[in-house]
Amino acid sequence: MKSSSVIRRAVVRRAVLVATAVALAAGCTAQAGGTGRGTVGPAPTSAAPAPTQSATGDDKPSSSGTPSTGTPSASASTEPPKAKALMDDGDENTQVRELQARLRQVGYFDRAPTGFYGTMTAGAVKAFQKKRGLPQTGTVDETTWQKLKAMTHEPTADELRPATTNKLDAPDPRCLTGRVLCISKESRTLAWMIDGKVVSSLDVRFGSENTPTREGEFKVEWKAREWTSTIYHTPMPYAMFFSRGQAVHYSADFAARGYAGASHGCVNVRDKGKLAVLFDQVKVGDKVVVHW
């Protein structure tokens, strides 16, 4: 019989062999530790190389020839770019005045040029574009401008700034009853109306963007045949005040420079003779309507 010590050594050796076999089957290896004792850790696994990524974010084929899985980029839009507007609603400059004068030459603008691009100018441009088979945008692009210039001549000084009064637009509904100073920012006109009928009309000018003329319905609060502004110290003949210091009055600057200037909020008139007649007709308490 074998001694007990021999049997114990055989049992231990068998146990070691079994443990080693199990570890190898699980994919682990012994790693050296700082204490000199072996530790068990995961072995590297075999895997296909990961695809590389380009600067655009698309996957490149792997070295094994695997096709890219990146999403194709969207195709470029085929819609043509919109034409750049040279003149548009709200613009106010000498080019708009020239546009209006040229449209007037070919019968699309039936009033004196003002230099302001409003709804009436947009309507005239649309009508011109429709007749010429152009997109009816109501704004002036390069194509519209060149076609108009080809049909017209360079406006003269009289065509750009005619002496005649600006043509009135349709009156605001609030102007159709009673005695009213009906003032339109759109056509830059003042119409003196009684019970819906126009008695007389005048060209007018308004405040700048920084000192705008207030819009709404007011009443003539008081009148002064001769008055000098207490703020700006400028003469205001035939002043008819209607809104906290804003008044209809004659302006020598408007008469001299036209629409190249602006008021400090008042409604300027450039025809002193016609305003003098109107001043005598208007009464304190008469309605004033300032509108677009």
PDB file of C-alpha atoms in Angstrom:
ATOM      1  CA  MET A   1       0.000   0.000   0.000  1.00  0.00           C
ATOM      2  CA  LYS A   2       1.009   3.527  -0.762  1.00  0.00           C
ATOM      3  CA  SER A   3       1.718   5.772   2.146  1.00  0.00           C
ATOM      4  CA  SER A   4      -0.735   8.537   3.000  1.00  0.00           C
ATOM      5  CA  SER A   5       1.790  11.251   2.030  1.00  0.00           C
ATOM      6  CA  VAL A   6       2.127   9.814  -1.472  1.00  0.00           C
ATOM      7  CA  ILE A   7      -1.629   9.696  -1.843  1.00  0.00           C
ATOM      8  CA  ARG A   8      -1.959  13.326  -0.731  1.00  0.00           C
ATOM      9  CA  ARG A   9       0.671  14.473  -3.255  1.00  0.00           C
ATOM     10  CA  ALA A  10      -1.149  12.636  -6.047  1.00  0.00           C
ATOM     11  CA  VAL A  11      -4.463  14.280  -5.092  1.00  0.00           C
ATOM     12  CA  VAL A  12      -2.901  17.751  -5.024  1.00  0.00           C
ATOM     13  CA  ARG A  13      -1.179  17.222  -8.402  1.00  0.00           C
ATOM     14  CA  ARG A  14      -4.460  16.076  -9.955  1.00  0.00           C
ATOM     15  CA  ALA A  15      -6.272  19.110  -8.544  1.00  0.00           C
ATOM     16  CA  VAL A  16      -3.657  21.473 -10.018  1.00  0.00           C
ATOM     17  CA  LEU A  17      -3.932  19.835 -13.426  1.00  0.00           C
ATOM     18  CA  VAL A  18      -7.746  20.123 -13.370  1.00  0.00           C
ATOM     19  CA  ALA A  19      -7.627  23.817 -12.378  1.00  0.00           C
ATOM     20  CA  THR A  20      -5.146  24.596 -15.159  1.00  0.00           C
ATOM     21  CA  ALA A  21      -7.308  22.871 -17.744  1.00  0.00           C
ATOM     22  CA  VAL A  22     -10.389  24.773 -16.612  1.00  0.00           C
ATOM     23  CA  ALA A  23      -8.535  28.132 -16.794  1.00  0.00           C
ATOM     24  CA  LEU A  24      -7.279  27.468 -20.315  1.00  0.00           C
ATOM     25  CA  ALA A  25     -10.751  26.486 -21.445  1.00  0.00           C
ATOM     26  CA  ALA A  26     -12.127  29.810 -20.113  1.00  0.00           C
ATOM     27  CA  GLY A  27      -9.571  31.849 -22.088  1.00  0.00           C
ATOM     28  CA  CYS A  28      -7.646  33.285 -19.183  1.00  0.00           C
ATOM     29  CA  THR A  29      -3.923  33.518 -18.619  1.00  0.00           C
ATOM     30  CA  ALA A  30      -1.790  34.037 -15.608  1.00  0.00           C
ATOM     31  CA  GLN A  31      -0.278  37.516 -15.320  1.00  0.00           C
ATOM     32  CA  ALA A  32       2.620  38.525 -13.169  1.00  0.00           C
ATOM     33  CA  GLY A  33       1.638  40.561 -10.176  1.00  0.00           C
ATOM     34  CA  GLY A  34       3.604  42.961  -8.084  1.00  0.00           C
ATOM     35  CA  THR A  35       3.586  40.482  -5.204  1.00  0.00           C
ATOM     36  CA  GLY A  36       5.040  37.682  -7.272  1.00  0.00           C
ATOM     37  CA  ARG A  37       1.762  35.754  -7.153  1.00  0.00           C
ATOM     38  CA  GLY A  38      -0.094  34.954 -10.382  1.00  0.00           C
ATOM     39  CA  THR A  39      -3.411  36.667 -11.162  1.00  0.00           C
ATOM     40  CA  VAL A  40      -5.935  35.642 -13.726  1.00  0.00           C
ATOM     41  CA  GLY A  41      -7.119  38.178 -16.371  1.00  0.00           C
ATOM     42  CA  PRO A  42      -8.947  38.189 -19.691  1.00  0.00           C
ATOM     43  CA  ALA A  43      -7.000  37.218 -22.774  1.00  0.00           C
ATOM     44  CA  PRO A  44      -7.180  39.403 -25.958  1.00  0.00           C
ATOM     45  CA  THR A  45      -9.933  38.252 -28.251  1.00  0.00           C
ATOM     46  CA  SER A  46      -9.588  37.903 -31.989  1.00  0.00           C
ATOM     47  CA  ALA A  47     -11.762  40.366 -33.962  1.00  0.00           C
ATOM     48  CA  ALA A  48     -11.906  41.938 -37.414  1.00  0.00           C
ATOM     49  CA  PRO A  49     -10.245  45.369 -37.655  1.00  0.00           C
ATOM     50  CA  ALA A  50     -12.702  48.247 -37.151  1.00  0.00           C
ATOM     51  CA  PRO A  51     -13.303  50.463 -40.167  1.00  0.00           C
ATOM     52  CA  THR A  52     -11.549  53.815 -40.168  1.00  0.00           C
ATOM     53  CA  GLN A  53     -13.517  57.089 -40.362  1.00  0.00           C
ATOM     54  CA  SER A  54     -12.835  59.827 -42.873  1.00  0.00           C
ATOM     55  CA  ALA A  55     -12.903  63.552 -42.171  1.00  0.00           C
ATOM     56  CA  THR A  56     -16.399  63.720 -43.624  1.00  0.00           C
ATOM     57  CA  GLY A  57     -17.760  61.120 -41.226  1.00  0.00           C
ATOM     58  CA  ASP A  58     -18.158  58.359 -43.870  1.00  0.00           C
ATOM     59  CA  ASP A  59     -16.746  54.915 -43.111  1.00  0.00           C
ATOM     60  CA  LYS A  60     -13.952  53.731 -45.404  1.00  0.00           C
ATOM     61  CA  PRO A  61     -13.761  50.098 -46.532  1.00  0.00           C
ATOM     62  CA  SER A  62     -11.739  47.878 -44.192  1.00  0.00           C
ATOM     63  CA  SER A  63      -8.549  46.203 -45.308  1.00  0.00           C
ATOM     64  CA  SER A  64     -10.582  43.070 -45.924  1.00  0.00           C
ATOM     65  CA  GLY A  65     -12.649  44.853 -48.609  1.00  0.00           C
ATOM     66  CA  THR A  66     -15.828  45.309 -46.564  1.00  0.00           C
ATOM     67  CA  PRO A  67     -17.993  47.988 -48.278  1.00  0.00           C
ATOM     68  CA  SER A  68     -18.563  51.289 -46.530  1.00  0.00           C
ATOM     69  CA  THR A  69     -21.656  51.604 -44.341  1.00  0.00           C
ATOM     70  CA  GLY A  70     -21.707  55.423 -44.461  1.00  0.00           C
ATOM     71  CA  THR A  71     -24.865  57.237 -45.552  1.00  0.00           C
ATOM     72  CA  PRO A  72     -24.578  58.945 -48.975  1.00  0.00           C
ATOM     73  CA  SER A  73     -24.617  62.732 -48.798  1.00  0.00           C
ATOM     74  CA  ALA A  74     -27.786  64.513 -49.913  1.00  0.00           C
ATOM     75  CA  SER A  75     -27.769  65.779 -53.467  1.00  0.00           C
ATOM     76  CA  ALA A  76     -27.482  69.530 -53.958  1.00  0.00           C
ATOM     77  CA  SER A  77     -30.724  71.485 -54.377  1.00  0.00           C
ATOM     78  CA  THR A  78     -31.652  72.156 -57.983  1.00  0.00           C
ATOM     79  CA  GLU A  79     -33.958  75.098 -57.106  1.00  0.00           C
ATOM     80  CA  PRO A  80     -32.637  78.297 -58.711  1.00  0.00           C
ATOM     81  CA  PRO A  81     -31.682  81.092 -56.308  1.00  0.00           C
ATOM     82  CA  LYS A  82     -34.129  83.964 -55.929  1.00  0.00           C
ATOM     83  CA  ALA A  83     -33.236  87.150 -57.740  1.00  0.00           C
ATOM     84  CA  LYS A  84     -31.803  89.836 -55.480  1.00  0.00           C
ATOM     85  CA  ALA A  85     -34.123  92.799 -54.956  1.00  0.00           C
ATOM     86  CA  LEU A  86     -32.683  96.154 -55.970  1.00  0.00           C
ATOM     87  CA  MET A  87     -35.720  98.035 -54.673  1.00  0.00           C
ATOM     88  CA  ASP A  88     -38.402  96.812 -52.293  1.00  0.00           C
ATOM     89  CA  ASP A  89     -41.274  97.930 -50.078  1.00  0.00           C
ATOM     90  CA  GLY A  90     -40.181 100.527 -47.536  1.00  0.00           C
ATOM     91  CA  ASP A  91     -37.158 101.791 -49.493  1.00  0.00           C
ATOM     92  CA  GLU A  92     -36.789 105.549 -49.825  1.00  0.00           C
ATOM     93  CA  ASN A  93     -34.063 106.964 -52.076  1.00  0.00           C
ATOM     94  CA  THR A  94     -33.318 108.643 -55.402  1.00  0.00           C
ATOM     95  CA  GLN A  95     -33.344 105.330 -57.288  1.00  0.00           C
ATOM     96  CA  VAL A  96     -36.959 104.718 -56.220  1.00  0.00           C
ATOM     97  CA  ARG A  97     -37.825 108.216 -57.490  1.00  0.00           C
ATOM     98  CA  GLU A  98     -36.240 107.335 -60.843  1.00  0.00           C
ATOM     99  CA  LEU A  99     -38.170 104.029 -60.889  1.00  0.00           C
ATOM    100  CA  GLN A 100     -41.455 105.888 -60.351  1.00  0.00           C
ATOM    101  CA  ALA A 101     -40.616 108.435 -63.059  1.00  0.00           C
ATOM    102  CA  ARG A 102     -39.800 105.674 -65.551  1.00  0.00           C
ATOM    103  CA  LEU A 103     -42.979 103.746 -64.669  1.00  0.00           C
ATOM    104  CA  ARG A 104     -44.895 106.977 -65.196  1.00  0.00           C
ATOM    105  CA  GLN A 105     -43.391 107.346 -68.687  1.00  0.00           C
ATOM    106  CA  VAL A 106     -44.912 103.999 -69.768  1.00  0.00           C
ATOM    107  CA  GLY A 107     -48.249 104.502 -67.997  1.00  0.00           C
ATOM    108  CA  TYR A 108     -47.846 102.326 -64.900  1.00  0.00           C
ATOM    109  CA  PHE A 109     -47.506 105.057 -62.259  1.00  0.00           C
ATOM    110  CA  ASP A 110     -50.102 107.833 -62.406  1.00  0.00           C
ATOM    111  CA  ARG A 111     -48.796 110.231 -59.750  1.00  0.00           C
ATOM    112  CA  ALA A 112     -45.795 112.409 -59.041  1.00  0.00           C
ATOM    113  CA  PRO A 113     -42.665 110.507 -57.929  1.00  0.00           C
ATOM    114  CA  THR A 114     -42.091 110.655 -54.200  1.00  0.00           C
ATOM    115  CA  GLY A 115     -38.995 108.483 -53.785  1.00  0.00           C
ATOM    116  CA  PHE A 116     -40.860 106.191 -51.362  1.00  0.00           C
ATOM    117  CA  TYR A 117     -41.530 102.548 -52.298  1.00  0.00           C
ATOM    118  CA  GLY A 118     -45.004 101.788 -50.953  1.00  0.00           C
ATOM    119  CA  THR A 119     -47.987  99.666 -51.957  1.00  0.00           C
ATOM    120  CA  MET A 120     -48.820 101.863 -54.949  1.00  0.00           C
ATOM    121  CA  THR A 121     -45.309 101.507 -56.347  1.00  0.00           C
ATOM    122  CA  ALA A 122     -45.368  97.749 -55.713  1.00  0.00           C
ATOM    123  CA  GLY A 123     -48.679  97.498 -57.586  1.00  0.00           C
ATOM    124  CA  ALA A 124     -47.256  99.410 -60.546  1.00  0.00           C
ATOM    125  CA  VAL A 125     -44.207  97.135 -60.623  1.00  0.00           C
ATOM    126  CA  LYS A 126     -46.412  94.022 -60.534  1.00  0.00           C
ATOM    127  CA  ALA A 127     -48.463  95.307 -63.466  1.00  0.00           C
ATOM    128  CA  PHE A 128     -45.285  95.987 -65.445  1.00  0.00           C
ATOM    129  CA  GLN A 129     -43.902  92.521 -64.616  1.00  0.00           C
ATOM    130  CA  LYS A 130     -47.140  90.816 -65.643  1.00  0.00           C
ATOM    131  CA  LYS A 131     -47.158  92.559 -69.020  1.00  0.00           C
ATOM    132  CA  ARG A 132     -43.546  91.494 -69.641  1.00  0.00           C
ATOM    133  CA  GLY A 133     -44.032  87.872 -68.532  1.00  0.00           C
ATOM    134  CA  LEU A 134     -41.828  88.273 -65.463  1.00  0.00           C
ATOM    135  CA  PRO A 135     -42.453  86.841 -61.983  1.00  0.00           C
ATOM    136  CA  GLN A 136     -44.963  89.177 -60.327  1.00  0.00           C
ATOM    137  CA  THR A 137     -43.053  89.834 -57.116  1.00  0.00           C
ATOM    138  CA  GLY A 138     -43.780  93.546 -56.770  1.00  0.00           C
ATOM    139  CA  THR A 139     -40.068  94.074 -56.083  1.00  0.00           C
ATOM    140  CA  VAL A 140     -37.504  95.310 -58.591  1.00  0.00           C
ATOM    141  CA  ASP A 141     -34.732  92.869 -59.430  1.00  0.00           C
ATOM    142  CA  GLU A 142     -32.022  93.369 -62.054  1.00  0.00           C
ATOM    143  CA  THR A 143     -34.103  91.846 -64.885  1.00  0.00           C
ATOM    144  CA  THR A 144     -37.128  94.042 -64.169  1.00  0.00           C
ATOM    145  CA  TRP A 145     -34.956  97.146 -63.841  1.00  0.00           C
ATOM    146  CA  GLN A 146     -33.093  96.566 -67.114  1.00  0.00           C
ATOM    147  CA  LYS A 147     -36.308  95.891 -69.060  1.00  0.00           C
ATOM    148  CA  LEU A 148     -37.842  99.102 -67.724  1.00  0.00           C
ATOM    149  CA  LYS A 149     -34.723 101.139 -68.519  1.00  0.00           C
ATOM    150  CA  ALA A 150     -34.662  99.762 -72.069  1.00  0.00           C
ATOM    151  CA  MET A 151     -38.206 101.043 -72.644  1.00  0.00           C
ATOM    152  CA  THR A 152     -37.751 104.502 -71.112  1.00  0.00           C
ATOM    153  CA  HIS A 153     -35.419 107.480 -71.162  1.00  0.00           C
ATOM    154  CA  GLU A 154     -33.406 109.074 -68.379  1.00  0.00           C
ATOM    155  CA  PRO A 155     -35.958 111.125 -66.387  1.00  0.00           C
ATOM    156  CA  THR A 156     -35.589 114.884 -66.568  1.00  0.00           C
ATOM    157  CA  ALA A 157     -35.533 117.106 -63.486  1.00  0.00           C
ATOM    158  CA  ASP A 158     -39.182 118.046 -64.117  1.00  0.00           C
ATOM    159  CA  GLU A 159     -40.147 114.367 -64.401  1.00  0.00           C
ATOM    160  CA  LEU A 160     -38.392 113.515 -61.157  1.00  0.00           C
ATOM    161  CA  ARG A 161     -39.896 116.462 -59.252  1.00  0.00           C
ATOM    162  CA  PRO A 162     -42.963 117.739 -61.082  1.00  0.00           C
ATOM    163  CA  ALA A 163     -44.561 120.935 -59.879  1.00  0.00           C
ATOM    164  CA  THR A 164     -48.036 119.396 -59.805  1.00  0.00           C
ATOM    165  CA  THR A 165     -49.588 118.165 -56.575  1.00  0.00           C
ATOM    166  CA  ASN A 166     -49.224 114.483 -55.757  1.00  0.00           C
ATOM    167  CA  LYS A 167     -52.234 112.447 -56.787  1.00  0.00           C
ATOM    168  CA  LEU A 168     -54.563 111.514 -53.945  1.00  0.00           C
ATOM    169  CA  ASP A 169     -55.083 107.891 -53.017  1.00  0.00           C
ATOM    170  CA  ALA A 170     -58.361 106.415 -51.768  1.00  0.00           C
ATOM    171  CA  PRO A 171     -59.409 108.245 -48.597  1.00  0.00           C
ATOM    172  CA  ASP A 172     -59.407 106.500 -45.263  1.00  0.00           C
ATOM    173  CA  PRO A 173     -62.999 105.582 -44.231  1.00  0.00           C
ATOM    174  CA  ARG A 174     -62.668 107.945 -41.250  1.00  0.00           C
ATOM    175  CA  CYS A 175     -62.333 110.826 -43.727  1.00  0.00           C
ATOM    176  CA  LEU A 176     -65.727 110.300 -45.357  1.00  0.00           C
ATOM    177  CA  THR A 177     -67.849 112.106 -42.784  1.00  0.00           C
ATOM    178  CA  GLY A 178     -67.667 115.667 -41.458  1.00  0.00           C
ATOM    179  CA  ARG A 179     -64.901 118.233 -41.901  1.00  0.00           C
ATOM    180  CA  VAL A 180     -61.562 116.441 -42.141  1.00  0.00           C
ATOM    181  CA  LEU A 181     -57.910 117.088 -42.840  1.00  0.00           C
ATOM    182  CA  CYS A 182     -57.275 113.675 -44.430  1.00  0.00           C
ATOM    183  CA  ILE A 183     -53.492 113.134 -44.471  1.00  0.00           C
ATOM    184  CA  SER A 184     -52.015 110.149 -46.325  1.00  0.00           C
ATOM    185  CA  LYS A 185     -48.466 108.960 -45.684  1.00  0.00           C
ATOM    186  CA  GLU A 186     -48.769 106.667 -48.688  1.00  0.00           C
ATOM    187  CA  SER A 187     -49.398 109.346 -51.314  1.00  0.00           C
ATOM    188  CA  ARG A 188     -47.862 112.177 -49.236  1.00  0.00           C
ATOM    189  CA  THR A 189     -50.933 114.326 -49.584  1.00  0.00           C
ATOM    190  CA  LEU A 190     -53.334 116.321 -47.437  1.00  0.00           C
ATOM    191  CA  ALA A 191     -56.923 116.396 -48.662  1.00  0.00           C
ATOM    192  CA  TRP A 192     -59.315 118.936 -47.137  1.00  0.00           C
ATOM    193  CA  MET A 193     -62.627 117.058 -47.223  1.00  0.00           C
ATOM    194  CA  ILE A 194     -66.165 117.998 -46.256  1.00  0.00           C
ATOM    195  CA  ASP A 195     -68.767 115.205 -46.080  1.00  0.00           C
ATOM    196  CA  GLY A 196     -66.686 112.885 -48.237  1.00  0.00           C
ATOM    197  CA  LYS A 197     -65.855 115.423 -50.983  1.00  0.00           C
ATOM    198  CA  VAL A 198     -62.357 116.801 -51.629  1.00  0.00           C
ATOM    199  CA  VAL A 199     -62.310 120.606 -51.470  1.00  0.00           C
ATOM    200  CA  SER A 200     -58.558 121.040 -51.982  1.00  0.00           C
ATOM    201  CA  SER A 201     -55.302 119.080 -51.691  1.00  0.00           C
ATOM    202  CA  LEU A 202     -51.658 119.777 -50.935  1.00  0.00           C
ATOM    203  CA  ASP A 203     -48.330 117.950 -51.002  1.00  0.00           C
ATOM    204  CA  VAL A 204     -47.029 117.181 -47.519  1.00  0.00           C
ATOM    205  CA  ARG A 205     -43.887 115.863 -45.846  1.00  0.00           C
ATOM    206  CA  PHE A 206     -43.587 113.983 -42.565  1.00  0.00           C
ATOM    207  CA  GLY A 207     -41.192 113.343 -39.716  1.00  0.00           C
ATOM    208  CA  SER A 208     -38.084 111.195 -39.922  1.00  0.00           C
ATOM    209  CA  GLU A 209     -37.679 107.697 -38.480  1.00  0.00           C
ATOM    210  CA  ASN A 210     -36.368 109.241 -35.248  1.00  0.00           C
ATOM    211  CA  THR A 211     -39.146 111.838 -35.018  1.00  0.00           C
ATOM    212  CA  PRO A 212     -42.143 110.224 -36.724  1.00  0.00           C
ATOM    213  CA  THR A 213     -45.477 111.878 -37.384  1.00  0.00           C
ATOM    214  CA  ARG A 214     -48.071 110.144 -35.243  1.00  0.00           C
ATOM    215  CA  GLU A 215     -50.845 108.233 -37.006  1.00  0.00           C
ATOM    216  CA  GLY A 216     -54.475 108.091 -35.936  1.00  0.00           C
ATOM    217  CA  GLU A 217     -57.568 110.253 -35.552  1.00  0.00           C
ATOM    218  CA  PHE A 218     -57.197 113.677 -33.899  1.00  0.00           C
ATOM    219  CA  LYS A 219     -58.815 117.130 -33.789  1.00  0.00           C
ATOM    220  CA  VAL A 220     -57.454 120.583 -34.504  1.00  0.00           C
ATOM    221  CA  GLU A 221     -56.648 121.777 -30.991  1.00  0.00           C
ATOM    222  CA  TRP A 222     -55.560 125.332 -31.786  1.00  0.00           C
ATOM    223  CA  LYS A 223     -54.268 127.502 -34.640  1.00  0.00           C
ATOM    224  CA  ALA A 224     -51.580 130.163 -35.070  1.00  0.00           C
ATOM    225  CA  ARG A 225     -51.088 132.200 -38.249  1.00  0.00           C
ATOM    226  CA  GLU A 226     -47.551 133.041 -37.114  1.00  0.00           C
ATOM    227  CA  TRP A 227     -45.670 130.711 -34.791  1.00  0.00           C
ATOM    228  CA  THR A 228     -42.073 129.814 -33.984  1.00  0.00           C
ATOM    229  CA  SER A 229     -41.178 126.417 -32.559  1.00  0.00           C
ATOM    230  CA  THR A 230     -40.266 126.673 -28.877  1.00  0.00           C
ATOM    231  CA  ILE A 231     -38.092 123.546 -29.224  1.00  0.00           C
ATOM    232  CA  TYR A 232     -36.367 123.967 -32.598  1.00  0.00           C
ATOM    233  CA  HIS A 233     -36.771 127.764 -32.911  1.00  0.00           C
ATOM    234  CA  THR A 234     -37.886 127.587 -36.537  1.00  0.00           C
ATOM    235  CA  PRO A 235     -40.839 129.459 -38.097  1.00  0.00           C
ATOM    236  CA  MET A 236     -44.135 127.531 -38.419  1.00  0.00           C
ATOM    237  CA  PRO A 237     -46.520 129.812 -40.379  1.00  0.00           C
ATOM    238  CA  TYR A 238     -50.194 128.809 -40.638  1.00  0.00           C
ATOM    239  CA  ALA A 239     -49.807 126.189 -37.905  1.00  0.00           C
ATOM    240  CA  MET A 240     -52.772 123.954 -37.071  1.00  0.00           C
ATOM    241  CA  PHE A 241     -51.895 121.846 -34.023  1.00  0.00           C
ATOM    242  CA  PHE A 242     -53.512 118.435 -33.678  1.00  0.00           C
ATOM    243  CA  SER A 243     -51.360 116.166 -31.465  1.00  0.00           C
ATOM    244  CA  ARG A 244     -49.195 117.370 -28.548  1.00  0.00           C
ATOM    245  CA  GLY A 245     -47.108 119.859 -30.490  1.00  0.00           C
ATOM    246  CA  GLN A 246     -47.392 118.238 -33.918  1.00  0.00           C
ATOM    247  CA  ALA A 247     -49.056 120.505 -36.439  1.00  0.00           C
ATOM    248  CA  VAL A 248     -49.791 121.071 -40.097  1.00  0.00           C
ATOM    249  CA  HIS A 249     -47.744 124.123 -41.131  1.00  0.00           C
ATOM    250  CA  TYR A 250     -45.810 125.746 -43.966  1.00  0.00           C
ATOM    251  CA  SER A 251     -42.136 124.722 -44.275  1.00  0.00           C
ATOM    252  CA  ALA A 252     -39.641 126.836 -46.202  1.00  0.00           C
ATOM    253  CA  ASP A 253     -37.238 123.881 -46.074  1.00  0.00           C
ATOM    254  CA  PHE A 254     -39.808 121.612 -47.744  1.00  0.00           C
ATOM    255  CA  ALA A 255     -40.390 124.242 -50.416  1.00  0.00           C
ATOM    256  CA  ALA A 256     -36.648 124.449 -51.077  1.00  0.00           C
ATOM    257  CA  ARG A 257     -35.477 120.840 -50.717  1.00  0.00           C
ATOM    258  CA  GLY A 258     -38.582 118.771 -51.227  1.00  0.00           C
ATOM    259  CA  TYR A 259     -38.478 115.232 -49.908  1.00  0.00           C
ATOM    260  CA  ALA A 260     -34.721 115.341 -49.430  1.00  0.00           C
ATOM    261  CA  GLY A 261     -35.443 116.479 -45.867  1.00  0.00           C
ATOM    262  CA  ALA A 262     -37.935 115.672 -43.132  1.00  0.00           C
ATOM    263  CA  SER A 263     -39.792 117.390 -40.311  1.00  0.00           C
ATOM    264  CA  HIS A 264     -39.433 116.831 -36.579  1.00  0.00           C
ATOM    265  CA  GLY A 265     -42.855 115.176 -36.561  1.00  0.00           C
ATOM    266  CA  CYS A 266     -45.080 117.902 -38.013  1.00  0.00           C
ATOM    267  CA  VAL A 267     -46.897 117.716 -41.340  1.00  0.00           C
ATOM    268  CA  ASN A 268     -44.998 120.112 -43.619  1.00  0.00           C
ATOM    269  CA  VAL A 269     -46.689 121.919 -46.524  1.00  0.00           C
ATOM    270  CA  ARG A 270     -44.665 123.524 -49.347  1.00  0.00           C
ATOM    271  CA  ASP A 271     -47.379 125.586 -51.069  1.00  0.00           C
ATOM    272  CA  LYS A 272     -47.739 128.615 -48.811  1.00  0.00           C
ATOM    273  CA  GLY A 273     -50.522 130.272 -50.835  1.00  0.00           C
ATOM    274  CA  LYS A 274     -52.806 127.224 -50.824  1.00  0.00           C
ATOM    275  CA  LEU A 275     -52.142 126.619 -47.132  1.00  0.00           C
ATOM    276  CA  ALA A 276     -53.087 130.216 -46.302  1.00  0.00           C
ATOM    277  CA  VAL A 277     -56.486 129.650 -47.937  1.00  0.00           C
ATOM    278  CA  LEU A 278     -56.935 126.335 -46.120  1.00  0.00           C
ATOM    279  CA  PHE A 279     -55.952 127.894 -42.788  1.00  0.00           C
ATOM    280  CA  ASP A 280     -58.894 130.308 -43.029  1.00  0.00           C
ATOM    281  CA  GLN A 281     -61.328 127.466 -43.771  1.00  0.00           C
ATOM    282  CA  VAL A 282     -60.314 125.017 -41.049  1.00  0.00           C
ATOM    283  CA  LYS A 283     -61.876 125.461 -37.595  1.00  0.00           C
ATOM    284  CA  VAL A 284     -60.713 124.375 -34.164  1.00  0.00           C
ATOM    285  CA  GLY A 285     -62.374 121.018 -33.497  1.00  0.00           C
ATOM    286  CA  ASP A 286     -62.240 119.803 -37.122  1.00  0.00           C
ATOM    287  CA  LYS A 287     -61.107 116.209 -37.522  1.00  0.00           C
ATOM    288  CA  VAL A 288     -57.555 115.250 -38.511  1.00  0.00           C
ATOM    289  CA  VAL A 289     -56.808 111.734 -39.801  1.00  0.00           C
ATOM    290  CA  VAL A 290     -53.204 110.644 -40.444  1.00  0.00           C
ATOM    291  CA  HIS A 291     -53.044 107.253 -42.145  1.00  0.00           C
ATOM    292  CA  TRP A 292     -51.173 105.003 -44.550  1.00  0.00           C
TER     293      TRP A 292
END
